[in-house]
CSV table of C-alpha atoms and ligand atoms in Angstrom, one decimal:
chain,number,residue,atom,x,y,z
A,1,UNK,CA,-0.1,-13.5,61.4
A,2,UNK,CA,0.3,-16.3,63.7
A,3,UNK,CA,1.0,-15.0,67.1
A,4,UNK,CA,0.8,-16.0,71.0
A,5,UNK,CA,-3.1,-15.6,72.3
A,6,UNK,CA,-3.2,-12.4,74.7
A,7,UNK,CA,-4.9,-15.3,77.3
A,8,UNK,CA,-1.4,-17.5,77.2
A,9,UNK,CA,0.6,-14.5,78.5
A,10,UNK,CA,-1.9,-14.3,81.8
A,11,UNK,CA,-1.5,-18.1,82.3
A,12,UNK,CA,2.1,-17.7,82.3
A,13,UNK,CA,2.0,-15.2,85.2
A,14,UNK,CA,-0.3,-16.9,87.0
A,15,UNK,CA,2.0,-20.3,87.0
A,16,UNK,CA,4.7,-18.3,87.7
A,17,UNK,CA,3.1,-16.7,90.7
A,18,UNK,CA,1.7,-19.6,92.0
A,19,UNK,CA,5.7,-21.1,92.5
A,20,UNK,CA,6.8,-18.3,94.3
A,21,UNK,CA,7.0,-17.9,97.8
A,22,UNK,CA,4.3,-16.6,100.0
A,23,UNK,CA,4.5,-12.7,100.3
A,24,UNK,CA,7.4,-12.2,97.4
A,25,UNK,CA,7.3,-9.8,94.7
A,26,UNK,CA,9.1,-10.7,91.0
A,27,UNK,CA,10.4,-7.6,88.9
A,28,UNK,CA,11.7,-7.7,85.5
A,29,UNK,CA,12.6,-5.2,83.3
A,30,UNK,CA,12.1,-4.8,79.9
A,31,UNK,CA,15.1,-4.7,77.2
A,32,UNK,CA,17.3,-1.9,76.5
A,33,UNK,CA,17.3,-0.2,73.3
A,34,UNK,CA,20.9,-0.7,71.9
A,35,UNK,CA,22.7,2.1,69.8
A,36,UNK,CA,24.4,1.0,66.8
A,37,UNK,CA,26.1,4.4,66.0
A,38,UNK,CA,25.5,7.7,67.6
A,39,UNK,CA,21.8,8.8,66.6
A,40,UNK,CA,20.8,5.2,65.2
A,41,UNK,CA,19.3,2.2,67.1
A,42,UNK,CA,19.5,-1.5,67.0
A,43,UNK,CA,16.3,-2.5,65.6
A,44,UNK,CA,14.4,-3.4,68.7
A,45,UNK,CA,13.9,-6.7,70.2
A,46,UNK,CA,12.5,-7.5,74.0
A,47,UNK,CA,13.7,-9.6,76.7
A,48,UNK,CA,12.9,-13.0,76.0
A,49,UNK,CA,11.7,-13.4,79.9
A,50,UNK,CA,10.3,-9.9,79.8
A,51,UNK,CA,8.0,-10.9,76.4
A,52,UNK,CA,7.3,-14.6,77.7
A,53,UNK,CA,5.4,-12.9,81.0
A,54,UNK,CA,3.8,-9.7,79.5
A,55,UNK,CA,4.0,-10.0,75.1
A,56,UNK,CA,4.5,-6.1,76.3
A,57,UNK,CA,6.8,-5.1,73.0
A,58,UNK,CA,8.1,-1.8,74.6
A,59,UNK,CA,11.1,-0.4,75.9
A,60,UNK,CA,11.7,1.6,79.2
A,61,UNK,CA,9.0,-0.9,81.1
A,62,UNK,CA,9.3,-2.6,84.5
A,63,UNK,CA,7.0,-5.6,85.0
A,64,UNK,CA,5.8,-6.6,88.4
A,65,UNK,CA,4.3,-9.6,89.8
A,66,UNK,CA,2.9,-9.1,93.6
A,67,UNK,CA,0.9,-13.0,94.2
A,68,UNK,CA,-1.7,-12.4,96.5
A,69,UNK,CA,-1.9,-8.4,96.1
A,70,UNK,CA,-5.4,-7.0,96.7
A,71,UNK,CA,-5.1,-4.7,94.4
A,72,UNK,CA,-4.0,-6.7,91.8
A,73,UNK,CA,-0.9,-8.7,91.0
A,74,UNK,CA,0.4,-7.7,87.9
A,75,UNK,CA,2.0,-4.4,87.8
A,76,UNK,CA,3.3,-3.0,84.6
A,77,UNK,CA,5.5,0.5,84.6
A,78,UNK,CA,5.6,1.8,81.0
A,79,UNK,CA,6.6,5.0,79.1
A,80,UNK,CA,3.1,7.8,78.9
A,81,UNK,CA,1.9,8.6,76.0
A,82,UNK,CA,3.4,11.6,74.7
A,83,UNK,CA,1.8,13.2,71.2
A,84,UNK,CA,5.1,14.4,70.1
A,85,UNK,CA,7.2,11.8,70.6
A,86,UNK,CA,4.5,9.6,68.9
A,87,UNK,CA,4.5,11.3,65.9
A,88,UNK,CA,8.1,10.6,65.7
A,89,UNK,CA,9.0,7.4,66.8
A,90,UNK,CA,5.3,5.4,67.3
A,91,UNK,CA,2.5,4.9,69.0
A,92,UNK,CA,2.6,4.2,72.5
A,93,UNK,CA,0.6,1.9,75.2
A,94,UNK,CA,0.3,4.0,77.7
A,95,UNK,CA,-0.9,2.9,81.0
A,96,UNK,CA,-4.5,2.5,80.1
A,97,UNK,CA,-3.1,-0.1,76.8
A,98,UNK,CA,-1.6,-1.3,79.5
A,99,UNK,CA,-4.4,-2.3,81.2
A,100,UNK,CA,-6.6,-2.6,78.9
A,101,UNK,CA,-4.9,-4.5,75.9
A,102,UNK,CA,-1.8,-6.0,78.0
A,103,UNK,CA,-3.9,-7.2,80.8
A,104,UNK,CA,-2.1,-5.2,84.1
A,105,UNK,CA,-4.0,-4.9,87.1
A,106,UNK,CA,-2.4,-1.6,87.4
A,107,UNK,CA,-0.2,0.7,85.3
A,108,UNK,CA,2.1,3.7,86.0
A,109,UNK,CA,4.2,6.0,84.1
A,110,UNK,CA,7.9,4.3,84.1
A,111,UNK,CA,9.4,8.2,85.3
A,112,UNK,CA,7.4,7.5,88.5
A,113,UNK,CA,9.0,4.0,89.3
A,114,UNK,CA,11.8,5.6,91.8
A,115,UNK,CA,8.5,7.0,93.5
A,116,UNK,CA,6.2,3.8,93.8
A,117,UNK,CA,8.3,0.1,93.9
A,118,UNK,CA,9.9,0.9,97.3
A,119,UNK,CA,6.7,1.0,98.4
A,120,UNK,CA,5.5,-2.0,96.4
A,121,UNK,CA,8.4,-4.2,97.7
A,122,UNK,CA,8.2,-2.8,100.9
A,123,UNK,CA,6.5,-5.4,103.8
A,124,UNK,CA,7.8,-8.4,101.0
A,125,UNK,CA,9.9,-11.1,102.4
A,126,UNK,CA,11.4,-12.1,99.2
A,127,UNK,CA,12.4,-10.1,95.6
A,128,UNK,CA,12.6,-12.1,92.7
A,129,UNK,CA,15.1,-10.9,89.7
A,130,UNK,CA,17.1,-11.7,87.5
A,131,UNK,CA,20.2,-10.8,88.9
A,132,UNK,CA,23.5,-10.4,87.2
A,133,UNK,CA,22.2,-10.5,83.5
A,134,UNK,CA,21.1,-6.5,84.0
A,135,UNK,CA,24.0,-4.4,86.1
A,136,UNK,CA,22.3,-0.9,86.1
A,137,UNK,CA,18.8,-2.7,86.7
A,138,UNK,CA,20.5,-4.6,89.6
A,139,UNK,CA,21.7,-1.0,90.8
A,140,UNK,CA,18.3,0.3,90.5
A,141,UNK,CA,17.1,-2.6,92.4
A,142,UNK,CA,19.7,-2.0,95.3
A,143,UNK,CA,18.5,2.0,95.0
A,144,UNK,CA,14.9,0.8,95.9
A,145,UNK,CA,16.0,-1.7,98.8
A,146,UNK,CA,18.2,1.3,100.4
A,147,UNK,CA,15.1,4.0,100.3
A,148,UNK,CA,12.9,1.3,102.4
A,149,UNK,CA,16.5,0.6,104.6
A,150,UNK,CA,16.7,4.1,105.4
A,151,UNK,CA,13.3,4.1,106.8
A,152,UNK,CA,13.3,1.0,108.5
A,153,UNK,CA,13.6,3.4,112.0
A,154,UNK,CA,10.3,4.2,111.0
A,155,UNK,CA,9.1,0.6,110.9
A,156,UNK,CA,9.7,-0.3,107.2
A,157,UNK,CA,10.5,-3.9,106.5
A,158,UNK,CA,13.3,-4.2,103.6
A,159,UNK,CA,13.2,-7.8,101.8
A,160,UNK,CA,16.1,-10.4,103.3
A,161,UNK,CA,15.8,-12.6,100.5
A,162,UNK,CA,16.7,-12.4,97.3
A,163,UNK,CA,16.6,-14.8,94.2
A,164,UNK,CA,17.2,-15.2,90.8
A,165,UNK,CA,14.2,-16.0,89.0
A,166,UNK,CA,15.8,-17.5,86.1
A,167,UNK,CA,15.7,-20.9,87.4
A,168,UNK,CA,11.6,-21.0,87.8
A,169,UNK,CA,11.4,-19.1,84.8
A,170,UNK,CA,13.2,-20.4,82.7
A,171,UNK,CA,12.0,-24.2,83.5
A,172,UNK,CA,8.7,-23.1,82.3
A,173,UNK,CA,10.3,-21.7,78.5
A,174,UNK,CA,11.6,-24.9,78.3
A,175,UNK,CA,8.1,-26.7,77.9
A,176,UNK,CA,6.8,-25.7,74.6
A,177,UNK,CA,2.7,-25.2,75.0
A,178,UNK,CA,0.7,-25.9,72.1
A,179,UNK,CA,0.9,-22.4,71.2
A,180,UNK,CA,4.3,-21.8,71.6
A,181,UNK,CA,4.7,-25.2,69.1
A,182,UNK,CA,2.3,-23.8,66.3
A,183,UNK,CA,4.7,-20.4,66.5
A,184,UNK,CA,7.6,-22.1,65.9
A,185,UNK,CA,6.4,-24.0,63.4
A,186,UNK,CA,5.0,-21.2,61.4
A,187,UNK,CA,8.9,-19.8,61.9
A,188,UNK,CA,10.2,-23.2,60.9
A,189,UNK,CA,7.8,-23.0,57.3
A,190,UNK,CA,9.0,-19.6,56.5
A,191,UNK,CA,12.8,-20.8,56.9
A,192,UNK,CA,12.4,-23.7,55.2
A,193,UNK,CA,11.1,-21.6,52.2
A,194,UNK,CA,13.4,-19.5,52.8
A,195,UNK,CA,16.7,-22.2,52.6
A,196,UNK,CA,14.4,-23.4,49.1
A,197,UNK,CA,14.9,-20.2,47.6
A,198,UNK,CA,18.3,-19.6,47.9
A,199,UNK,CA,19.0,-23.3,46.6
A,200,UNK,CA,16.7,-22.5,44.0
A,201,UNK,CA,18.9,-19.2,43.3
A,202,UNK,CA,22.6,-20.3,44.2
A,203,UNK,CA,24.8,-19.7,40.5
A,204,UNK,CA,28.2,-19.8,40.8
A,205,UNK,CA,29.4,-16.6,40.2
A,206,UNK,CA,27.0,-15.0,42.7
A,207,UNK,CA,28.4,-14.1,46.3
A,208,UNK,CA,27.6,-15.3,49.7
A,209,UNK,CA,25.6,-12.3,50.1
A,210,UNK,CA,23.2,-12.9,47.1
A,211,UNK,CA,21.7,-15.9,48.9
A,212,UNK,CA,21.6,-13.9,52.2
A,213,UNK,CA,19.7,-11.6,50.2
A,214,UNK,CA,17.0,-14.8,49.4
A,215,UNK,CA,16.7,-15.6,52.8
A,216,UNK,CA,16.2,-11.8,54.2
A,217,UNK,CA,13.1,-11.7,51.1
A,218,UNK,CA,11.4,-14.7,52.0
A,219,UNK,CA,11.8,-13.7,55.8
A,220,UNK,CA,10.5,-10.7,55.8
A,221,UNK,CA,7.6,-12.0,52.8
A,222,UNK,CA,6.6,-14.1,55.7
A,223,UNK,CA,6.1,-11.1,58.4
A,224,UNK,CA,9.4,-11.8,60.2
A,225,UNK,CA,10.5,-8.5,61.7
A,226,UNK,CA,14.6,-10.5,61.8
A,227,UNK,CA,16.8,-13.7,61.9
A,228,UNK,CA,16.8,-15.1,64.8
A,229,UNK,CA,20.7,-15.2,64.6
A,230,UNK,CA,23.1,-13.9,62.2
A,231,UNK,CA,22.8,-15.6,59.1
A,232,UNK,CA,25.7,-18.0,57.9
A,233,UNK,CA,26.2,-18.5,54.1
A,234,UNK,CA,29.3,-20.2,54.1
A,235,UNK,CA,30.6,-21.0,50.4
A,236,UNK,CA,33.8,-24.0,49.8
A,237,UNK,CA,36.5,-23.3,52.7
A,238,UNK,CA,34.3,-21.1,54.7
A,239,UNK,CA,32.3,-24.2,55.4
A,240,UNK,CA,34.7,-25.1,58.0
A,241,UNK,CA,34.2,-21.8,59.9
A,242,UNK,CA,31.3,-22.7,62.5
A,243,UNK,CA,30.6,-19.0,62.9
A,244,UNK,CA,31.4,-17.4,59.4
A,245,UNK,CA,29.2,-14.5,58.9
A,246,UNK,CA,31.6,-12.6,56.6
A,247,UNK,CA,29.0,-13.4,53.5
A,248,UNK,CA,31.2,-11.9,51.4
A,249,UNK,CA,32.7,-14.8,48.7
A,250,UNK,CA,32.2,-15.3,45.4
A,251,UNK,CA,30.2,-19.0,45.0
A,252,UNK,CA,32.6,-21.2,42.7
A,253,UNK,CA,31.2,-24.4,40.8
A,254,UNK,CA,32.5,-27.7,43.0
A,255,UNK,CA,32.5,-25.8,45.9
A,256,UNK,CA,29.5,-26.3,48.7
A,257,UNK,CA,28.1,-23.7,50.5
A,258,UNK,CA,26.5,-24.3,53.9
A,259,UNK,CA,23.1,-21.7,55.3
A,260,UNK,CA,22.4,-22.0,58.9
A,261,UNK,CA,19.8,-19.3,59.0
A,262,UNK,CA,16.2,-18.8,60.5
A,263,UNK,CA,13.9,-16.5,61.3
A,264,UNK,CA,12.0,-15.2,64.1
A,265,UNK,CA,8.3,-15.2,64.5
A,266,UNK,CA,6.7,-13.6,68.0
A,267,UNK,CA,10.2,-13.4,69.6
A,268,UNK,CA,10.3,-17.6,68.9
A,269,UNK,CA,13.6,-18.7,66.7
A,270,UNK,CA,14.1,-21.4,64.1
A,271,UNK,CA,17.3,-22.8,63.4
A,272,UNK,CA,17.8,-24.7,60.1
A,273,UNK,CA,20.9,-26.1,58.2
A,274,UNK,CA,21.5,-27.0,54.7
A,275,UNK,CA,24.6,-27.8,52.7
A,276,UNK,CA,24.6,-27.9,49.0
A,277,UNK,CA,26.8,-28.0,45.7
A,278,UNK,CA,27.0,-24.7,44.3
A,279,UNK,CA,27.2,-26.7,40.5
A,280,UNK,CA,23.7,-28.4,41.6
A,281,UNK,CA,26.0,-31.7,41.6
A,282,UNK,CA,27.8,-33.0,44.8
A,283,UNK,CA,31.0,-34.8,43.8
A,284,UNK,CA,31.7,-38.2,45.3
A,285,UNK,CA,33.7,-36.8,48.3
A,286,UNK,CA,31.4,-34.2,49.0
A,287,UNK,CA,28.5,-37.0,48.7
A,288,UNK,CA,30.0,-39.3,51.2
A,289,UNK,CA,30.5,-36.5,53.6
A,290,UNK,CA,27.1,-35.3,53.3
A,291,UNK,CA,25.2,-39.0,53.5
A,292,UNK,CA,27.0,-39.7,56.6
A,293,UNK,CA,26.5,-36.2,58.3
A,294,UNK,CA,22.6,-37.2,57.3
A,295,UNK,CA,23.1,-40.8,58.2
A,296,UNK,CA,24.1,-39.5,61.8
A,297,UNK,CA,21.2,-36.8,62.0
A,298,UNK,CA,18.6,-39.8,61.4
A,299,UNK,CA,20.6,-41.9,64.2
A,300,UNK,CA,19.8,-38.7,66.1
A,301,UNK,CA,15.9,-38.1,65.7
A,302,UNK,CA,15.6,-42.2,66.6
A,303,UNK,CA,17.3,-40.9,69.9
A,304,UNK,CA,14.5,-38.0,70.7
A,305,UNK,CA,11.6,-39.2,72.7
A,306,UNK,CA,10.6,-38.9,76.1
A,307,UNK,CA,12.2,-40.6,78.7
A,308,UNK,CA,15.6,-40.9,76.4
A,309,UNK,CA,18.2,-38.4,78.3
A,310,UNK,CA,19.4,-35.1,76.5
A,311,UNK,CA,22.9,-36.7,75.6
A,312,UNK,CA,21.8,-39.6,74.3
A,313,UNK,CA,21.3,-37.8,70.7
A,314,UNK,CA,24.4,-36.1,70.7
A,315,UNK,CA,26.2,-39.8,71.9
A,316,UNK,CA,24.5,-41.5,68.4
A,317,UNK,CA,26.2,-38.9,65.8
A,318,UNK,CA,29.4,-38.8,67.5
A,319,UNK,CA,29.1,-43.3,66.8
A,320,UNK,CA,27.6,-42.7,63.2
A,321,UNK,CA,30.4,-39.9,62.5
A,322,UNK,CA,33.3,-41.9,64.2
A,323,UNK,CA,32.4,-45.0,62.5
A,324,UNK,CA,31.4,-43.5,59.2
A,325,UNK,CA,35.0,-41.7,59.1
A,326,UNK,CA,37.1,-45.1,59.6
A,327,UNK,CA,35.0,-46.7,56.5
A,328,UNK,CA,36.0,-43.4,54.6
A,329,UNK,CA,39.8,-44.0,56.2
A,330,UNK,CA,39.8,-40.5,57.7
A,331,UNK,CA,40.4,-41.8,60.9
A,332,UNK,CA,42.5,-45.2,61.8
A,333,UNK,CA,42.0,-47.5,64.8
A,334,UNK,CA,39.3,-48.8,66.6
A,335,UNK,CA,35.7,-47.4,66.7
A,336,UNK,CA,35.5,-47.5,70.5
A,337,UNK,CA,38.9,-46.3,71.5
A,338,UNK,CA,38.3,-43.5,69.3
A,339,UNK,CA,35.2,-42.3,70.2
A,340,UNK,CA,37.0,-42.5,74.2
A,341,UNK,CA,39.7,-40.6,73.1
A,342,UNK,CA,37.9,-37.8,70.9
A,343,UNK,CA,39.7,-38.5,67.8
A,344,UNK,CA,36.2,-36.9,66.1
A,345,UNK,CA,36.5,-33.9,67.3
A,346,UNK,CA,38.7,-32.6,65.0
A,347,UNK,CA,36.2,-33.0,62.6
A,348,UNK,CA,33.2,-32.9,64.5
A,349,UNK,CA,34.0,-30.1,67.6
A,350,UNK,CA,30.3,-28.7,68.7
A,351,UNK,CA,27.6,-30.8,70.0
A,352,UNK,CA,24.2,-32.5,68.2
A,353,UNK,CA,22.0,-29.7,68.9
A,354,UNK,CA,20.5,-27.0,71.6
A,355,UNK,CA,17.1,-26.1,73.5
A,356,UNK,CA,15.1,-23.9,70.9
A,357,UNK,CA,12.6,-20.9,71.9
A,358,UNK,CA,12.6,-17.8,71.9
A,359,UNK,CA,16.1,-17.5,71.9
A,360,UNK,CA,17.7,-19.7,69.3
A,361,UNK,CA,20.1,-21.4,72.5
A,362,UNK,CA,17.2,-21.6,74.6
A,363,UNK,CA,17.3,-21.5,78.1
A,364,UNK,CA,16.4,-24.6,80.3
A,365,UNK,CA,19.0,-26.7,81.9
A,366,UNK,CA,20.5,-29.3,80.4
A,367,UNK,CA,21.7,-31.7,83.5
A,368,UNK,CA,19.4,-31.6,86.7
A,369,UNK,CA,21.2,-33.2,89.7
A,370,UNK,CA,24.4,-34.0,87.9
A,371,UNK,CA,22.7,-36.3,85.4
A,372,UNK,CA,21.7,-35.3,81.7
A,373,UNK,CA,18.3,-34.2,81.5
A,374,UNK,CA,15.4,-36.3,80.8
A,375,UNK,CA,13.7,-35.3,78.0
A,376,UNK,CA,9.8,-34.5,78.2
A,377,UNK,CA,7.0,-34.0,76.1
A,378,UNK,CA,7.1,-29.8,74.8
A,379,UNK,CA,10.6,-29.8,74.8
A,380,UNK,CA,11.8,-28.3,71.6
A,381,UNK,CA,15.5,-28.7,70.2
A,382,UNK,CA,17.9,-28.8,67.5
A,383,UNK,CA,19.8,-31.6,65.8
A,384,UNK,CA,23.2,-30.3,63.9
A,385,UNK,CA,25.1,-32.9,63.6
A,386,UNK,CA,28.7,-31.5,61.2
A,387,UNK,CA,31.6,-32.8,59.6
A,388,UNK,CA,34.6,-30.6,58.9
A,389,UNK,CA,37.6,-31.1,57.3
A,390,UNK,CA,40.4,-28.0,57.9
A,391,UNK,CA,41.8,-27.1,54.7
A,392,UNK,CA,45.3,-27.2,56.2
A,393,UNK,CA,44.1,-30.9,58.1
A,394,UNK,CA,47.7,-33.0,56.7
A,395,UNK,CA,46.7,-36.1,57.7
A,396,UNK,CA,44.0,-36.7,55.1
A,397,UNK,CA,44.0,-37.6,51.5
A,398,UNK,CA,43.8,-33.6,50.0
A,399,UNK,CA,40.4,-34.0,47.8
A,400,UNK,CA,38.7,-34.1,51.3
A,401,UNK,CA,40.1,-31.1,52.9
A,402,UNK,CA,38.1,-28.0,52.8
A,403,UNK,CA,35.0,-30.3,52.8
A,404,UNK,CA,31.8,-28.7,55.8
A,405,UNK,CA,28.7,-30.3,55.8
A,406,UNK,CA,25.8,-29.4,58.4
A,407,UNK,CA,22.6,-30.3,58.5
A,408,UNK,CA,20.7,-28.6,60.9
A,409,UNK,CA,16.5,-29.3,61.9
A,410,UNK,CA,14.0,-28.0,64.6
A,411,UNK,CA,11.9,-30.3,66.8
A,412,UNK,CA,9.8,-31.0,69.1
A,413,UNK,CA,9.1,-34.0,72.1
A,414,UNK,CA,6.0,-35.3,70.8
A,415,UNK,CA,4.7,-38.4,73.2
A,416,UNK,CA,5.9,-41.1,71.2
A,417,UNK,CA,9.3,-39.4,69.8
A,418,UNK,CA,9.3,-35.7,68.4
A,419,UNK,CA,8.1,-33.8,65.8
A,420,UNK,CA,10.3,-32.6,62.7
A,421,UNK,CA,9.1,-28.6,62.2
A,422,UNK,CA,11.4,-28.1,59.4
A,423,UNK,CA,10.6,-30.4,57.1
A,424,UNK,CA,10.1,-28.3,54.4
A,425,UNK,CA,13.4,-28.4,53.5
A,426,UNK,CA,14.5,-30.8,51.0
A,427,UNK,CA,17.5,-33.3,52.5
A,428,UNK,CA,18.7,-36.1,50.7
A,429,UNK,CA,21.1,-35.9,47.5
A,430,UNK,CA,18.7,-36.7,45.4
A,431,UNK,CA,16.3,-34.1,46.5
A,432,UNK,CA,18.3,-31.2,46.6
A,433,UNK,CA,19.6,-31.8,43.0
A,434,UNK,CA,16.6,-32.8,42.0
A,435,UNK,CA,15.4,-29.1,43.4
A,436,UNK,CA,18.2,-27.3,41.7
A,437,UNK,CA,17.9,-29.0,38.6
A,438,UNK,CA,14.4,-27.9,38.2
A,439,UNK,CA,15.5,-24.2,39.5
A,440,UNK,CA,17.7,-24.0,36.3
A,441,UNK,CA,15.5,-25.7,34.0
A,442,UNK,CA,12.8,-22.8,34.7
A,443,UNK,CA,15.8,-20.7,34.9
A,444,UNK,CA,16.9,-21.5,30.9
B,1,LIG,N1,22.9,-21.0,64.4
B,1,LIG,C1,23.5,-21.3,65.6
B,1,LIG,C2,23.4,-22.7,65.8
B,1,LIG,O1,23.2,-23.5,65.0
B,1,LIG,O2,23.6,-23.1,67.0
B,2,LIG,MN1,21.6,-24.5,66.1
B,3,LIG,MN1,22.1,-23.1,63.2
C-alpha cells in the first residue's frame, strides 16, 4: 500500500513549529466518532489537520505542539490500552505506540488531559487552535484557560493570545510534497479504473446503483477504506442535478449518465468526472455538448502553470462554453457581452475546479490580498468544467434539454504547467465508445 513515510509527518510538525510564535503551544484534537443510528458508527475517518500533523488514525486523542519544550515538543494524549475493549473494537496505540511508532516525545492517557494541559499551557503566551470548527473542543479549551485563571493569585500566567491555526496550517496542505503527489496519484489510478469499469459494465436496463456498485469494487480492490465524497451516478435528466446522489434510476439507451466519484487513499481524495452514452453511442446533440465541455477542459489545463493566477482556468471555460453555445445557437448575442452579463450560467452555474487533498475541497485560500491566488509548483486541483441544459429550459430547441456533461480531472502544478493524475480515464468520443464497444464485444 502506498502510504505517507512515518518521517513526512515529523517534518510537518517541525515546519509548523518553526512559524509559530516564540513560547506558544498548538492543540488539535482528533475527530469525533459520528453515530449513524443509536448503537452503530459512521465508519471512522480523522481530521484532515489532525492526520496531516500526527498520521495518528485514532479517536478520543489531543495532539500537542510545545516549540522549544525541553522535554519534548510533541505531545500526544490518546486512549490506554484496555484488553477488553480491544478484543471488541481493535487494537489500540497506547502511549508507548505513541511514542514509539507515532513519534511523540511524550504520551498520556486522554482521561488524564483535564489533569495535565493546564499545566502545559500554563507560562505560554499564545494558544494555537482551531477555533470555531470544534464547539465542545473550544469549551474544553476555555475549561483549561479558566483552571490556570483561577490560580493566577497564585502566580499562574493564563495565555492572552489566541489564534486560529488554520491559516498556517492550512497554507502548508496546500503545497502537495512529493509524497503527498505519489498518494494522490495512486488514488487517482484506482478511480480511474474504477470510472473504466463501470463504462465497461453500464447496460441499459441496469440502475444507477449497479455502476455505484463497480466503483465501490474497484475502490475497495484497490485498498481504499471509502469515497472520498458521495458518489454521483447520474443517468439522462439526473445529469442536470450537480449534487444527485439518489443512485436510484433505471439506465435507459439514449440517455447519458454522468460518475463524479473517487476514492480516498491515506486520507488524500481524487475527484474524477466522466459522462457517457448508456447505448455505447452519443447521439449528435449529446456529441456536441460533450466535445465542447472537453474543448473547454483542454482550454483549461493550457491555463495551469505557475505564475498563471487561480481564476484564470475557470475564465477560459466560461469563453470556450460561451462561445461554443452561440455556434450551437443556445445562446444569442455577442460573445463578450454575454460572458459580462452571465448569460452561461444557466448552463454552466459552478466553477472550473477546486484545491484537492486530503479533503476533496481542499483547504488553502484561493485570493491572498484581494487578488486571485498565484498558482505554485505542489499545488494540486481540479478542472470540471459542465454544461447543463434544465429539462424544463424553454428557450432551447427540445432535443437539447435534459442534456449534463462533466468532465472532471485531478492535477498537479508541475514547473512548467501541471501534471494530469487521472489520465487513466479514457476522454474523447472516440475512446470511450471505442472502450464500450470492446466491453460488449467480450460481453457477447
Ligand atoms: N465531487 C465534488 C466536486 O466535484 O466538486
Ligand atoms: Mn470536484
Ligand atoms: Mn467531482
Amino acid at each position: 500500500m502506498i502510504h505517507i513515510p512515518k518521517s513526512e509527518y515529523g517534518r510537518r510538525r517541525k515546519a509548523l513549529m518553526a512559524q509559530m510564535e516564540p513560547n506558544s503551544i498548538a492543540i488539535l484534537p482528533a475527530a469525533a466518532v459520528a453515530i449513524r443510528n443509536r448503537d452503530v458508527e459512521h465508519v471512522y475517518r480523522q481530521d484532515s489537520d489532525f492526520q496531516y500533523l500526527s498520521g495518528f488514525p485514532e479517536p478520543q486523542a489531543v495532539l500537542v505542539l510545545m516549540p522549544g519544550r525541553v522535554h519534548g515538543e510533541y505531545i500526544l494524549f490518546c486512549r490506554e490500552r484496555n484488553a477488553e475493549r480491544e478484543l471488541w473494537d481493535g487494537l489500540r496505540a497506547g502511549q508507548e505506540g505513541a511514542i514509539r511508532d507515532f513519534g511523540a516525545d511524550d504520551a498520556f492517557p486522554i482521561t488524564d488531559i483535564d489533569d495535565i494541559l493546564p499545566g502545559l499551557i500554563e507560562g505560554r503566551d499564545r494558544v494555537y487552535s482551531a477555533m470555531g470548527s470544534n464547539p465542545e473542543f473550544d469549551r474544553h479549551l476555555m475549561e483549561w484557560i479558566n483552571v490556570i485563571r483561577s490560580k493566577a493569585n497564585l502566580g499562574a500566567q493564563p495565555p492572552n493570545e489566541f489564534v486560529a491555526l488554520d491559516h498556517l496550517l492550512h497554507d502548508m496542505r496546500l503545497y502537495k510534497s512529493a509524497a503527498e503527489v505519489k498518494v494522490m496519484r495512486e488514488a487517482a489510478r484506482i478511480s480511474a479504473q474504477a470510472h473504466v469499469r463501470a463504462m465497461q459494465a453500464c447496460r441499459a436496463g441496469l440502475h444507477e446503483f449497479s455502476l455505484e456498485a463497480e466503483l465501490d469494487y474497484e475502490f475497495r480492490k484497490g485498498g481504499a477504506k471509502m469515497p472520498a465524497y458521495g458518489s454521483i451516478v447520474a443517468a439522462g435528466r439526473n445529469s442536470c442535478i450537480l449534487h444527485y446522489q439518489q443512485n436510484d434510476a433505471v439506465l435507459k439507451d439514449g440517455d447519458l449518465v454522468l460518475i463524479d466519484a473517487g476514492c480516498e487513499i491515506d486520507c488524500y481524495a481524487s475527484d474524477i468526472t466522466r459522462t457517457f452514452p448508456v447505448s455505447g453511442k452519443y447521439s449528435a446533440e449529446q456529441k456536441a455538448i460533450y466535445e465542447l465541455v472537453l474543448a473547454a477542459q483542454e482550454a483549461a489545463f493550457a491555463e495551469i502553470a505557475p505564475n498563471k493566477h487561480w481564476n484564470q482556468a475557470h475564465e477560459a471555460t466560461v469563453r470556450v462554453i460561451t462561445a461554443g453555445l452561440v455556434k450551437l445557437g443556445l445562446l444569442q448575442g455577442d460573445i463578450d457581452e454575454l460572458i459580462a452579463g452571465e448569460a452561461y450560467k444557466a448552463f454552466y452555474m459552478h466553477r472550473a475546479g477546486h484545491w484537492l487533498g486530503m479533503d476533496v475541497h481542499d483547504v488553502g485560500e484561493y485570493k491572498v490580498g484581494g487578488e486571485w491566488r498565484v498558482l505554485e509548483v505542489g499545488m494540486a486541483l481540479t478542472v470540471e468544467p459542465g454544461i447543463y441544459i434544465a429539462p424544463d429550459n424553454q428557450n432551447v430547441a427540445k432535443k437539447w434539454r435534459g442534456i449534463g456533461v462533466r468532465i472532471e480531472d485531478d492535477v498537479v502544478v508541475t514547473k512548467t504547467g501541471c501534471e494530469v493524475l487521472t489520465g487513466g480515464v479514457p476522454k474523447t468520443v472516440a475512446e470511450i465508445e471505442a472502450l464500450m464497444a470492446a466491453a460488449r464485444t467480450r460481453a457477447a
